[in-house]
Amino acid sequence: MDTKSFLKGRSTNAYTFFGNHKKNQGYIFRVYAPNASKVEIIGDFNDWQGQNLRRYSSGVFSTTIKNAKENDRYQYKIYNQYGTEIKKIDPFARKISLDENCALVGYSEYIFKNKKVKTKVKNIYQVHLGSLFKDEEFSFDKLINHCKSNNFDWISFLPLAEYENYKSYGYKNLSLFAFSQRYGQSIKFKEFIDLAHKNNIGVIAELDIYEFDNNKFSLDNFDGSNIFGYDYDDIKYNYYGGVNFDPSKNISKSYLLSVINYWLNEFNLDGIMLANIENAIYWQGDKNRGLNENWILLLKDIIDLIHKNDAYVLASFNGVYDIDLNFDYIYDLSFREILRIMQKAPFDRDNYKNIVQKLIMADNSNKILGFSHVDSYLDEASLAMKMYGEDKISQLKSFFTLLYTLNSSKMLFMGDELAEFKTFSVFEPINLNADNKRNQAFNKYYNDLVNLYKSEFNFDQSKTKILDIGGYSIYAFIKEFDTKKYLVIINFTDIEYKIKSPFVIKEILNSENLDYGGNGNINGTTNKGDFINIMPFASAIFKIK
């Protein structure tokens, strides 16, 4: 690492210099604390007795400890300009003992055998790794096999860096370089990524890079001053109690750029998901407070860095995203509005017809539509539980039909592919098995629908046309590709419809098929002028001859 580059906010590999690094004998420790009067290191290797680090004019402190060994615990004792002592965790440590607020010596190196995935992002499986680990029979092999058998070609993990509050889902990190000890050894996760690539499954990690934990051992007031955060209390803390990174400070820039580079290179990731990007774009995440220009400038550097690493840049955005920052994909909340419609009584849904039609016609080509972990615990109900009334499964099938016939990439949170009737909790294990006939029938429909989406619907070259067929809260539209045309009909009401067919059509998917737990009322081949039968809450896809 070039120290001058670090001090100017341009370093992308600060983790190769700072932290602890093995030497021929022992380890060298380096920390940046420019406003400290003195820095000591305490740990297992010196019986927790203070040992001075040498200070350099750059603000770097360093020492070599010959008897330090892997997994030794340590902390820095930093003395501010008035001599007051503060104990801190190493900001660049790659392993942390969370319960003891200590860094650990060493880190796991791994040589990847398989190259990154080059395919476009189509169907993403969002995973909270901690919930999977609560299953005593869980293995990474099991996760890969589940994704393959359920047509997921990408996995997006909720934040994996170390964090203190388990209820936070991994947001508001204690350390951005340390793989969370809750998820085992980082080398096991690297082996999983290698295996995922072998099976042509891309891996995305979500990073919460706008804030850090206000834990007194963390980055806040690190050397007696705010070298990472804002100096003013009205913007220092965000609405969730985290401490905001100040993107105008060079040290924050180098630290965050190095975080991005670290996760891409050390874990061979195919993409980075920048969570809740509105927290960077706007002051305190509030559009009414205006653009945060310093964050926008840093985001552009981050995006360029990710692209240089031959990886995708994804971002989640709470609201309407109308700024072009060159993200490859944006996960927005367009479909959550449709979810709210599905929670209303069928007779009331037609009042929102314009919203549905607008989404059908929209250019969603660089969007990820679907459902995240938030949708699976909002209202303390899973997607299946949120459907109105008693016939929830039929509605969920048609709800998914709309999702997978729109021209976008998709994302589901774990369990939604099975129509899980259980509110997600980070404290409970997640079941990835379809244990009953209802779940099995829904899962078969889901897989046949996704197979059609992935094999037949080439959205890069598609046109959409909505048909006026009368009725209320029923939608019919044509998906036209280079050589193929499809008719999609989705009934969000509890009324049976008979629709005169404008084409000769062959039905290729119907949610009422007996294999999907339906009533068996399907259409087969229909001639022009004959009637198409669409049952209550049903949906069907036809190939136009």
Coordinates of C-alpha atoms in Angstrom, one line a residue:
M1 CA 0.0 0.0 0.0
D2 CA 1.1 3.6 -0.8
T3 CA 0.7 5.6 2.4
K4 CA 0.3 8.9 0.5
S5 CA -2.5 7.3 -1.5
F6 CA -4.2 6.3 1.7
L7 CA -3.9 9.7 3.2
K8 CA -5.3 11.3 0.1
G9 CA -8.4 9.0 0.1
R10 CA -7.4 7.0 -2.9
S11 CA -6.2 3.7 -1.5
T12 CA -8.1 0.5 -2.4
N13 CA -5.8 -2.0 -0.6
A14 CA -5.2 -0.5 2.8
Y15 CA -6.0 -4.0 4.3
T16 CA -2.8 -5.3 2.9
F17 CA -0.9 -2.9 5.1
F18 CA -3.0 -2.2 8.2
G19 CA -4.2 -4.8 10.7
N20 CA -2.0 -7.7 11.5
H21 CA 0.2 -9.5 9.0
K22 CA 2.5 -12.6 9.4
K23 CA 6.2 -12.2 9.2
N24 CA 9.0 -14.8 9.1
Q25 CA 8.8 -14.6 12.9
G26 CA 5.6 -13.4 14.6
Y27 CA 3.2 -10.7 13.3
I28 CA 3.5 -7.0 12.5
F29 CA 0.6 -4.7 13.7
R30 CA -0.2 -1.4 12.2
V31 CA -2.9 1.1 13.0
Y32 CA -3.7 4.7 11.9
A33 CA -4.4 7.1 14.7
P34 CA -3.1 10.5 13.7
N35 CA -4.4 12.4 16.7
A36 CA -3.3 9.9 19.4
S37 CA -0.5 10.9 21.7
K38 CA 0.4 7.3 22.3
V39 CA -0.8 3.8 21.2
E40 CA -0.2 0.5 23.0
I41 CA -1.1 -3.0 22.1
I42 CA -2.4 -5.5 24.8
G43 CA -3.1 -9.2 24.2
D44 CA -2.5 -12.8 24.9
F45 CA 1.1 -12.5 23.6
N46 CA 2.1 -9.9 26.3
D47 CA -0.1 -10.9 29.2
W48 CA -2.3 -7.9 28.4
Q49 CA 0.4 -5.5 29.5
G50 CA 0.7 -2.4 27.4
Q51 CA 3.4 -2.5 24.7
N52 CA 4.2 0.7 22.8
L53 CA 3.9 1.0 19.1
R54 CA 6.3 3.2 17.2
R55 CA 4.8 6.4 15.8
Y56 CA 5.5 7.7 12.3
S57 CA 5.0 11.2 11.0
S58 CA 2.1 9.9 8.8
G59 CA 0.0 9.1 11.8
V60 CA 0.7 5.3 11.5
F61 CA 1.7 3.3 14.6
S62 CA 3.5 0.0 14.2
T63 CA 5.2 -2.8 16.1
T64 CA 6.3 -6.4 15.5
I65 CA 5.6 -9.0 18.1
K66 CA 7.6 -12.1 17.5
N67 CA 5.7 -14.4 19.9
A68 CA 2.3 -13.5 18.5
K69 CA 0.5 -16.5 17.0
E70 CA -2.8 -17.1 15.2
N71 CA -6.0 -16.5 17.1
D72 CA -4.3 -14.6 19.9
R73 CA -6.7 -11.9 21.2
Y74 CA -5.6 -8.3 21.3
Q75 CA -6.8 -4.7 21.6
Y76 CA -5.3 -1.2 21.1
K77 CA -5.0 1.2 24.0
I78 CA -5.1 4.6 22.3
Y79 CA -4.3 7.7 24.3
N80 CA -5.8 10.9 23.0
Q81 CA -4.1 14.3 23.0
Y82 CA -5.0 14.8 26.7
G83 CA -3.7 11.4 27.7
T84 CA -7.1 9.8 28.2
E85 CA -7.1 6.0 27.4
I86 CA -9.5 4.4 25.0
K87 CA -9.6 0.7 24.2
K88 CA -10.3 -0.1 20.5
I89 CA -10.7 -3.1 18.2
D90 CA -8.3 -3.1 15.2
P91 CA -10.4 -1.5 12.3
F92 CA -8.6 -3.8 9.8
A93 CA -8.8 -7.0 11.8
R94 CA -10.3 -9.9 9.8
K95 CA -11.3 -11.9 12.8
I96 CA -13.1 -10.6 15.9
S97 CA -14.1 -12.1 19.2
L98 CA -17.4 -10.3 19.5
D99 CA -18.1 -11.2 23.2
E100 CA -14.8 -9.9 24.3
N101 CA -14.5 -6.9 22.0
C102 CA -11.1 -8.1 20.8
A103 CA -9.5 -8.6 17.5
L104 CA -7.8 -11.9 16.7
V105 CA -4.5 -12.5 15.1
G106 CA -4.3 -14.0 11.6
Y107 CA -6.7 -14.7 8.8
S108 CA -7.6 -17.5 6.3
E109 CA -6.0 -17.5 2.9
Y110 CA -7.6 -19.5 0.1
I111 CA -6.7 -20.2 -3.6
F112 CA -9.9 -20.3 -5.7
K113 CA -10.1 -23.0 -8.3
N114 CA -13.1 -21.8 -10.2
K115 CA -13.7 -18.5 -12.1
K116 CA -16.4 -16.0 -11.4
V117 CA -19.8 -16.4 -13.0
K118 CA -20.3 -14.4 -16.2
T119 CA -24.1 -14.8 -16.7
K120 CA -26.6 -12.0 -16.3
V121 CA -28.4 -11.7 -13.0
K122 CA -31.8 -13.4 -13.5
N123 CA -33.2 -15.1 -10.4
I124 CA -31.7 -14.2 -7.0
Y125 CA -32.1 -16.1 -3.8
Q126 CA -31.7 -13.7 -0.8
V127 CA -30.3 -15.5 2.2
H128 CA -29.8 -14.7 5.9
L129 CA -27.0 -17.1 6.7
G130 CA -27.5 -17.1 10.4
S131 CA -31.0 -18.6 10.1
L132 CA -29.6 -21.5 7.9
F133 CA -27.0 -22.2 10.5
K134 CA -29.7 -22.8 13.1
D135 CA -30.6 -25.9 11.1
E136 CA -28.5 -28.7 12.6
E137 CA -28.5 -30.5 9.2
F138 CA -27.5 -27.4 7.2
S139 CA -24.5 -27.5 4.9
F140 CA -23.3 -25.2 2.1
D141 CA -23.8 -28.2 -0.3
K142 CA -27.5 -28.3 0.8
L143 CA -27.9 -24.6 0.0
I144 CA -26.3 -25.0 -3.5
N145 CA -28.5 -28.1 -4.2
H146 CA -31.6 -26.2 -3.1
C147 CA -30.8 -23.3 -5.4
K148 CA -30.2 -25.6 -8.4
S149 CA -33.4 -27.5 -7.8
N150 CA -35.3 -24.2 -7.5
N151 CA -33.9 -22.3 -10.5
F152 CA -31.9 -19.8 -8.6
D153 CA -28.8 -18.8 -10.4
W154 CA -27.6 -16.2 -8.0
I155 CA -27.4 -16.0 -4.2
S156 CA -27.4 -12.7 -2.3
F157 CA -26.3 -12.8 1.3
L158 CA -27.5 -10.3 3.9
P159 CA -24.5 -8.5 5.5
L160 CA -21.7 -11.0 6.5
A161 CA -19.3 -8.6 8.3
E162 CA -19.2 -8.7 12.0
Y163 CA -22.1 -7.0 13.9
E164 CA -23.2 -6.8 17.5
N165 CA -27.1 -6.8 17.5
Y166 CA -28.4 -10.0 16.0
K167 CA -31.8 -8.4 15.5
S168 CA -30.2 -6.0 13.0
Y169 CA -29.9 -8.7 10.4
G170 CA -26.2 -7.8 10.0
Y171 CA -26.6 -4.1 9.4
K172 CA -24.7 -1.4 11.4
N173 CA -21.5 -3.3 11.4
L174 CA -18.9 -3.4 14.2
S175 CA -16.2 -4.2 11.7
L176 CA -16.4 -4.3 7.9
F177 CA -13.3 -6.5 7.4
A178 CA -14.2 -9.3 9.8
F179 CA -16.3 -12.2 8.6
S180 CA -18.9 -12.7 11.4
Q181 CA -18.0 -15.3 13.9
R182 CA -21.6 -16.4 13.9
Y183 CA -21.2 -17.8 10.5
G184 CA -18.1 -19.9 11.2
Q185 CA -14.7 -19.6 9.6
S186 CA -14.2 -17.4 6.6
I187 CA -12.3 -20.1 4.8
K188 CA -15.4 -22.3 4.8
F189 CA -17.4 -19.5 3.2
K190 CA -14.7 -19.1 0.6
E191 CA -14.8 -22.8 -0.2
F192 CA -18.6 -22.5 -0.6
I193 CA -18.1 -19.6 -3.1
D194 CA -15.7 -21.8 -5.1
L195 CA -18.3 -24.6 -5.1
A196 CA -21.0 -22.2 -6.1
H197 CA -18.9 -21.1 -9.1
K198 CA -18.3 -24.7 -10.0
N199 CA -22.1 -25.0 -10.2
N200 CA -22.5 -21.8 -12.2
I201 CA -24.1 -19.9 -9.3
G202 CA -23.1 -16.3 -8.8
V203 CA -22.6 -15.0 -5.2
I204 CA -23.5 -11.5 -4.1
A205 CA -22.6 -10.0 -0.7
E206 CA -24.6 -7.1 0.7
L207 CA -22.6 -4.3 2.4
D208 CA -23.8 -1.6 4.7
I209 CA -21.1 0.9 4.1
Y210 CA -22.8 4.1 5.2
E211 CA -22.7 3.5 9.0
F212 CA -20.9 1.7 11.8
D213 CA -21.9 0.6 15.3
N214 CA -21.7 3.1 18.1
N215 CA -20.0 0.5 20.3
K216 CA -17.3 2.2 22.3
F217 CA -14.7 -0.3 21.0
S218 CA -15.6 0.5 17.3
L219 CA -14.6 3.3 15.0
D220 CA -16.3 6.1 16.8
N221 CA -14.0 8.6 18.3
F222 CA -11.2 6.2 17.3
D223 CA -8.1 8.2 18.3
G224 CA -10.0 10.8 20.4
S225 CA -11.4 12.5 17.2
N226 CA -13.8 11.7 14.5
I227 CA -11.4 10.4 11.8
F228 CA -14.2 8.2 10.3
G229 CA -17.4 10.1 11.1
Y230 CA -18.9 13.5 11.0
D231 CA -17.9 16.2 13.5
Y232 CA -21.5 17.6 14.0
D233 CA -24.0 15.8 16.2
D234 CA -27.0 16.6 13.9
I235 CA -25.5 14.4 11.2
K236 CA -23.2 12.2 13.1
Y237 CA -25.9 9.7 14.0
N238 CA -28.5 8.3 11.7
Y239 CA -32.2 7.6 12.5
Y240 CA -31.4 4.0 13.5
G241 CA -28.7 4.9 16.0
G242 CA -25.7 4.1 13.9
V243 CA -22.8 6.4 13.3
N244 CA -22.5 7.8 9.8
F245 CA -19.3 7.6 7.8
D246 CA -18.2 11.0 6.6
P247 CA -17.4 10.6 2.9
S248 CA -15.6 13.9 2.7
K249 CA -12.8 12.6 4.9
N250 CA -9.9 10.9 3.1
I251 CA -9.5 8.2 5.7
S252 CA -13.1 7.2 5.3
K253 CA -12.7 7.1 1.6
S254 CA -9.6 4.9 1.7
Y255 CA -11.2 2.7 4.3
L256 CA -14.4 2.1 2.4
L257 CA -12.8 1.7 -1.0
S258 CA -10.5 -0.9 0.6
V259 CA -13.5 -2.7 2.2
I260 CA -15.1 -3.1 -1.3
N261 CA -11.8 -4.3 -2.8
Y262 CA -11.2 -6.7 0.1
W263 CA -14.6 -8.5 -0.2
L264 CA -14.3 -8.7 -4.0
N265 CA -10.7 -10.1 -4.0
E266 CA -10.5 -12.1 -0.8
F267 CA -13.9 -13.8 -1.4
N268 CA -13.9 -13.8 -5.3
L269 CA -17.5 -12.4 -5.3
D270 CA -19.5 -11.9 -8.4
G271 CA -21.3 -8.8 -7.2
I272 CA -21.7 -6.3 -4.3
M273 CA -25.2 -5.2 -3.2
L274 CA -25.0 -1.7 -1.7
A275 CA -27.9 -1.8 0.8
N276 CA -30.3 1.1 1.3
I277 CA -28.5 3.3 -1.1
E278 CA -30.8 6.3 -0.2
N279 CA -28.8 6.6 3.0
A280 CA -25.8 7.7 0.9
I281 CA -27.6 9.7 -1.9
Y282 CA -29.5 11.9 0.5
W283 CA -28.5 13.4 3.8
Q284 CA -29.7 11.0 6.5
G285 CA -31.5 9.1 3.8
D286 CA -34.1 11.8 3.6
K287 CA -34.8 13.1 0.1
N288 CA -36.2 16.4 1.6
R289 CA -32.8 17.1 3.0
G290 CA -31.2 17.1 -0.4
L291 CA -28.3 15.3 -2.2
N292 CA -25.2 14.4 -0.3
E293 CA -22.7 15.4 -3.0
N294 CA -19.7 13.9 -1.2
W295 CA -21.3 10.5 -1.0
I296 CA -22.3 10.6 -4.6
L297 CA -18.7 11.3 -5.6
L298 CA -17.5 8.4 -3.5
L299 CA -20.2 6.1 -4.8
K300 CA -19.0 6.8 -8.3
D301 CA -15.5 5.7 -7.3
I302 CA -16.9 2.6 -5.6
I303 CA -18.9 1.6 -8.6
D304 CA -15.9 2.1 -10.9
L305 CA -13.8 -0.1 -8.5
I306 CA -16.4 -2.9 -8.5
H307 CA -16.5 -2.8 -12.3
K308 CA -12.7 -2.9 -12.5
N309 CA -12.9 -6.1 -10.4
D310 CA -15.2 -7.6 -13.1
A311 CA -18.2 -7.8 -10.8
Y312 CA -21.7 -6.4 -10.8
V313 CA -22.9 -3.4 -8.8
L314 CA -26.3 -3.9 -7.3
A315 CA -28.1 -1.5 -5.0
S316 CA -31.3 -1.6 -3.0
F317 CA -33.3 1.6 -2.8
N318 CA -36.3 2.4 -0.6
G319 CA -38.4 4.7 -2.8
V320 CA -38.4 5.8 -6.4
Y321 CA -34.8 5.7 -7.8
D322 CA -34.4 8.5 -10.4
I323 CA -30.7 9.1 -10.3
D324 CA -28.3 7.4 -12.8
L325 CA -25.2 6.4 -10.9
N326 CA -24.3 3.5 -13.3
F327 CA -25.5 0.6 -11.1
D328 CA -26.0 -2.6 -13.0
Y329 CA -29.1 -3.4 -11.2
I330 CA -31.4 -1.6 -8.8
Y331 CA -33.7 -3.5 -6.4
D332 CA -36.6 -1.1 -5.7
L333 CA -40.0 -1.4 -4.1
S334 CA -42.2 -1.3 -7.1
F335 CA -43.7 -4.7 -6.4
R336 CA -44.3 -4.0 -2.7
E337 CA -47.1 -1.7 -3.9
I338 CA -48.7 -4.7 -5.7
L339 CA -48.3 -6.8 -2.6
R340 CA -50.4 -4.2 -0.7
I341 CA -53.1 -4.5 -3.4
M342 CA -53.1 -8.3 -2.8
Q343 CA -53.9 -7.7 0.9
K344 CA -57.1 -5.9 -0.1
A345 CA -60.5 -7.5 -0.8
P346 CA -60.9 -8.6 -4.4
F347 CA -63.7 -6.1 -5.1
D348 CA -61.4 -3.3 -4.1
R349 CA -58.4 -4.2 -6.2
D350 CA -59.7 -2.7 -9.4
N351 CA -59.2 0.7 -7.9
Y352 CA -55.5 0.1 -8.4
K353 CA -55.6 -1.1 -12.0
N354 CA -53.5 1.8 -13.3
I355 CA -50.7 0.9 -10.9
V356 CA -50.6 -2.7 -12.1
Q357 CA -50.8 -1.7 -15.8
K358 CA -48.1 0.9 -15.4
L359 CA -45.8 -1.7 -13.9
I360 CA -46.5 -4.2 -16.7
M361 CA -45.6 -1.6 -19.3
A362 CA -42.6 -0.1 -17.5
D363 CA -39.0 -0.7 -18.7
N364 CA -37.7 -2.8 -15.7
S365 CA -34.7 -4.1 -17.6
N366 CA -32.1 -2.9 -15.1
K367 CA -34.3 -3.5 -12.1
I368 CA -34.6 -6.4 -9.7
L369 CA -38.3 -6.9 -8.8
G370 CA -39.5 -9.3 -6.1
F371 CA -39.3 -9.6 -2.4
S372 CA -36.6 -9.2 0.2
H373 CA -36.3 -10.2 3.9
V374 CA -38.2 -7.0 4.7
D375 CA -41.3 -8.2 2.9
S376 CA -41.1 -11.5 4.8
Y377 CA -41.4 -9.9 8.2
L378 CA -43.5 -6.8 7.5
D379 CA -46.9 -7.2 9.2
E380 CA -45.4 -10.2 10.9
A381 CA -46.5 -12.3 7.9
S382 CA -44.8 -14.2 5.1
L383 CA -45.9 -13.5 1.5
A384 CA -48.3 -16.4 1.5
M385 CA -49.8 -15.2 4.8
K386 CA -50.3 -11.7 3.4
M387 CA -52.7 -12.8 0.6
Y388 CA -56.3 -11.8 1.4
G389 CA -58.9 -14.3 2.6
E390 CA -58.8 -18.0 2.7
D391 CA -57.6 -19.0 -0.8
K392 CA -54.1 -17.7 -0.3
I393 CA -52.2 -20.2 -2.4
S394 CA -54.2 -19.5 -5.6
Q395 CA -53.6 -15.8 -5.2
L396 CA -49.9 -16.3 -4.5
K397 CA -49.5 -18.3 -7.7
S398 CA -51.0 -15.5 -9.8
F399 CA -49.1 -12.9 -7.9
F400 CA -45.9 -14.8 -8.9
T401 CA -47.1 -15.1 -12.5
L402 CA -47.2 -11.3 -12.7
L403 CA -43.7 -11.0 -11.2
Y404 CA -42.1 -13.6 -13.5
T405 CA -43.7 -12.3 -16.7
L406 CA -42.3 -8.7 -16.2
N407 CA -39.1 -7.7 -18.0
S408 CA -36.8 -7.6 -15.0
S409 CA -34.4 -9.7 -12.9
K410 CA -36.1 -11.3 -9.8
M411 CA -35.3 -11.8 -6.2
L412 CA -37.0 -13.9 -3.5
F413 CA -36.2 -14.3 0.1
M414 CA -35.7 -17.8 1.3
G415 CA -38.9 -19.7 2.0
D416 CA -41.0 -17.7 -0.4
E417 CA -40.4 -20.3 -3.2
L418 CA -42.2 -22.8 -1.0
A419 CA -45.2 -20.6 0.0
E420 CA -44.0 -20.8 3.6
F421 CA -46.8 -20.1 6.1
K422 CA -44.5 -18.9 8.9
T423 CA -43.2 -15.5 9.8
F424 CA -39.5 -15.2 9.3
S425 CA -37.4 -14.7 12.5
V426 CA -33.6 -14.5 12.8
F427 CA -34.0 -16.6 16.0
E428 CA -35.7 -19.5 14.3
P429 CA -34.3 -22.1 11.8
I430 CA -35.5 -21.8 8.3
N431 CA -36.9 -24.9 6.6
L432 CA -35.9 -25.3 2.9
N433 CA -37.9 -28.5 2.4
A434 CA -41.4 -28.7 0.9
D435 CA -42.8 -30.9 3.7
N436 CA -46.5 -31.1 2.7
K437 CA -48.6 -31.4 -0.4
R438 CA -49.6 -27.8 -0.4
N439 CA -46.0 -26.6 -0.4
Q440 CA -44.9 -29.2 -2.9
A441 CA -47.7 -28.3 -5.4
F442 CA -46.9 -24.6 -5.1
N443 CA -43.2 -25.2 -5.5
K444 CA -43.8 -27.2 -8.7
Y445 CA -45.8 -24.3 -10.1
Y446 CA -43.1 -21.9 -9.1
N447 CA -40.4 -24.0 -10.8
D448 CA -42.3 -24.5 -14.0
L449 CA -43.0 -20.7 -14.1
V450 CA -39.4 -19.9 -13.6
N451 CA -38.3 -22.4 -16.2
L452 CA -40.5 -20.6 -18.7
Y453 CA -39.2 -17.2 -17.6
K454 CA -35.5 -18.3 -18.0
S455 CA -35.8 -20.4 -21.2
E456 CA -38.4 -18.6 -23.3
F457 CA -38.7 -14.9 -22.2
N458 CA -35.7 -13.1 -23.6
F459 CA -36.5 -9.7 -22.1
D460 CA -33.6 -7.9 -23.9
Q461 CA -35.7 -8.1 -27.1
S462 CA -39.3 -8.0 -25.9
K463 CA -42.3 -5.8 -26.5
T464 CA -45.4 -5.7 -24.2
K465 CA -49.0 -4.8 -25.2
I466 CA -51.9 -4.7 -22.8
L467 CA -55.2 -6.0 -24.1
D468 CA -58.5 -4.5 -23.1
I469 CA -60.7 -7.5 -22.2
G470 CA -63.2 -5.8 -19.8
G471 CA -63.9 -7.1 -16.3
Y472 CA -62.2 -5.8 -13.2
S473 CA -58.8 -6.6 -11.8
I474 CA -58.0 -9.0 -14.6
Y475 CA -55.1 -8.4 -16.8
A476 CA -54.2 -9.7 -20.3
F477 CA -51.1 -8.7 -22.1
I478 CA -48.9 -9.9 -25.0
K479 CA -45.2 -10.6 -24.6
E480 CA -43.6 -10.4 -28.1
F481 CA -40.1 -11.6 -28.8
D482 CA -38.2 -12.0 -32.1
T483 CA -39.9 -15.2 -33.2
K484 CA -42.4 -15.9 -30.5
K485 CA -45.5 -14.3 -28.9
Y486 CA -47.2 -15.2 -25.6
L487 CA -50.5 -14.2 -24.1
V488 CA -50.5 -13.8 -20.3
I489 CA -53.8 -13.6 -18.4
I490 CA -53.9 -12.9 -14.6
N491 CA -57.1 -12.9 -12.6
F492 CA -56.8 -11.1 -9.2
T493 CA -60.5 -11.4 -8.5
D494 CA -62.7 -14.2 -7.1
I495 CA -64.8 -14.2 -10.3
E496 CA -64.6 -16.8 -13.1
Y497 CA -64.1 -15.2 -16.5
K498 CA -64.8 -16.4 -20.1
I499 CA -62.8 -14.4 -22.6
K500 CA -63.1 -14.7 -26.4
S501 CA -59.7 -15.5 -27.8
P502 CA -58.3 -13.1 -30.4
F503 CA -55.8 -15.7 -31.5
V504 CA -55.1 -19.4 -32.0
I505 CA -53.3 -20.2 -28.8
K506 CA -51.9 -23.2 -27.0
E507 CA -51.9 -23.1 -23.2
I508 CA -48.4 -23.8 -21.7
L509 CA -49.0 -23.0 -18.1
N510 CA -52.1 -22.7 -15.9
S511 CA -52.1 -22.2 -12.2
E512 CA -55.2 -24.4 -11.9
N513 CA -53.5 -27.5 -13.2
L514 CA -54.0 -30.5 -10.9
D515 CA -50.2 -30.8 -10.5
Y516 CA -50.1 -27.4 -8.9
G517 CA -52.9 -28.1 -6.5
G518 CA -55.5 -26.5 -8.7
N519 CA -59.0 -27.6 -9.6
G520 CA -58.1 -28.9 -13.1
N521 CA -60.0 -26.3 -15.1
I522 CA -57.5 -25.6 -17.8
N523 CA -57.8 -24.7 -21.5
G524 CA -55.4 -26.6 -23.8
T525 CA -55.5 -25.4 -27.4
T526 CA -58.0 -22.6 -28.1
N527 CA -59.0 -21.4 -31.6
K528 CA -59.6 -17.8 -32.5
G529 CA -63.1 -16.8 -31.4
D530 CA -63.4 -19.6 -28.8
F531 CA -63.6 -18.9 -25.1
I532 CA -60.7 -19.0 -22.7
N533 CA -61.8 -20.0 -19.2
I534 CA -60.0 -18.3 -16.4
M535 CA -61.0 -19.4 -12.9
P536 CA -61.1 -17.2 -9.8
F537 CA -57.6 -16.1 -8.7
A538 CA -56.1 -18.1 -11.6
S539 CA -53.5 -17.2 -14.2
A540 CA -52.5 -18.8 -17.5
I541 CA -49.8 -18.3 -20.2
F542 CA -50.4 -19.2 -23.8
K543 CA -48.2 -19.4 -26.8
I544 CA -49.8 -17.6 -29.8
K545 CA -49.6 -19.6 -32.9

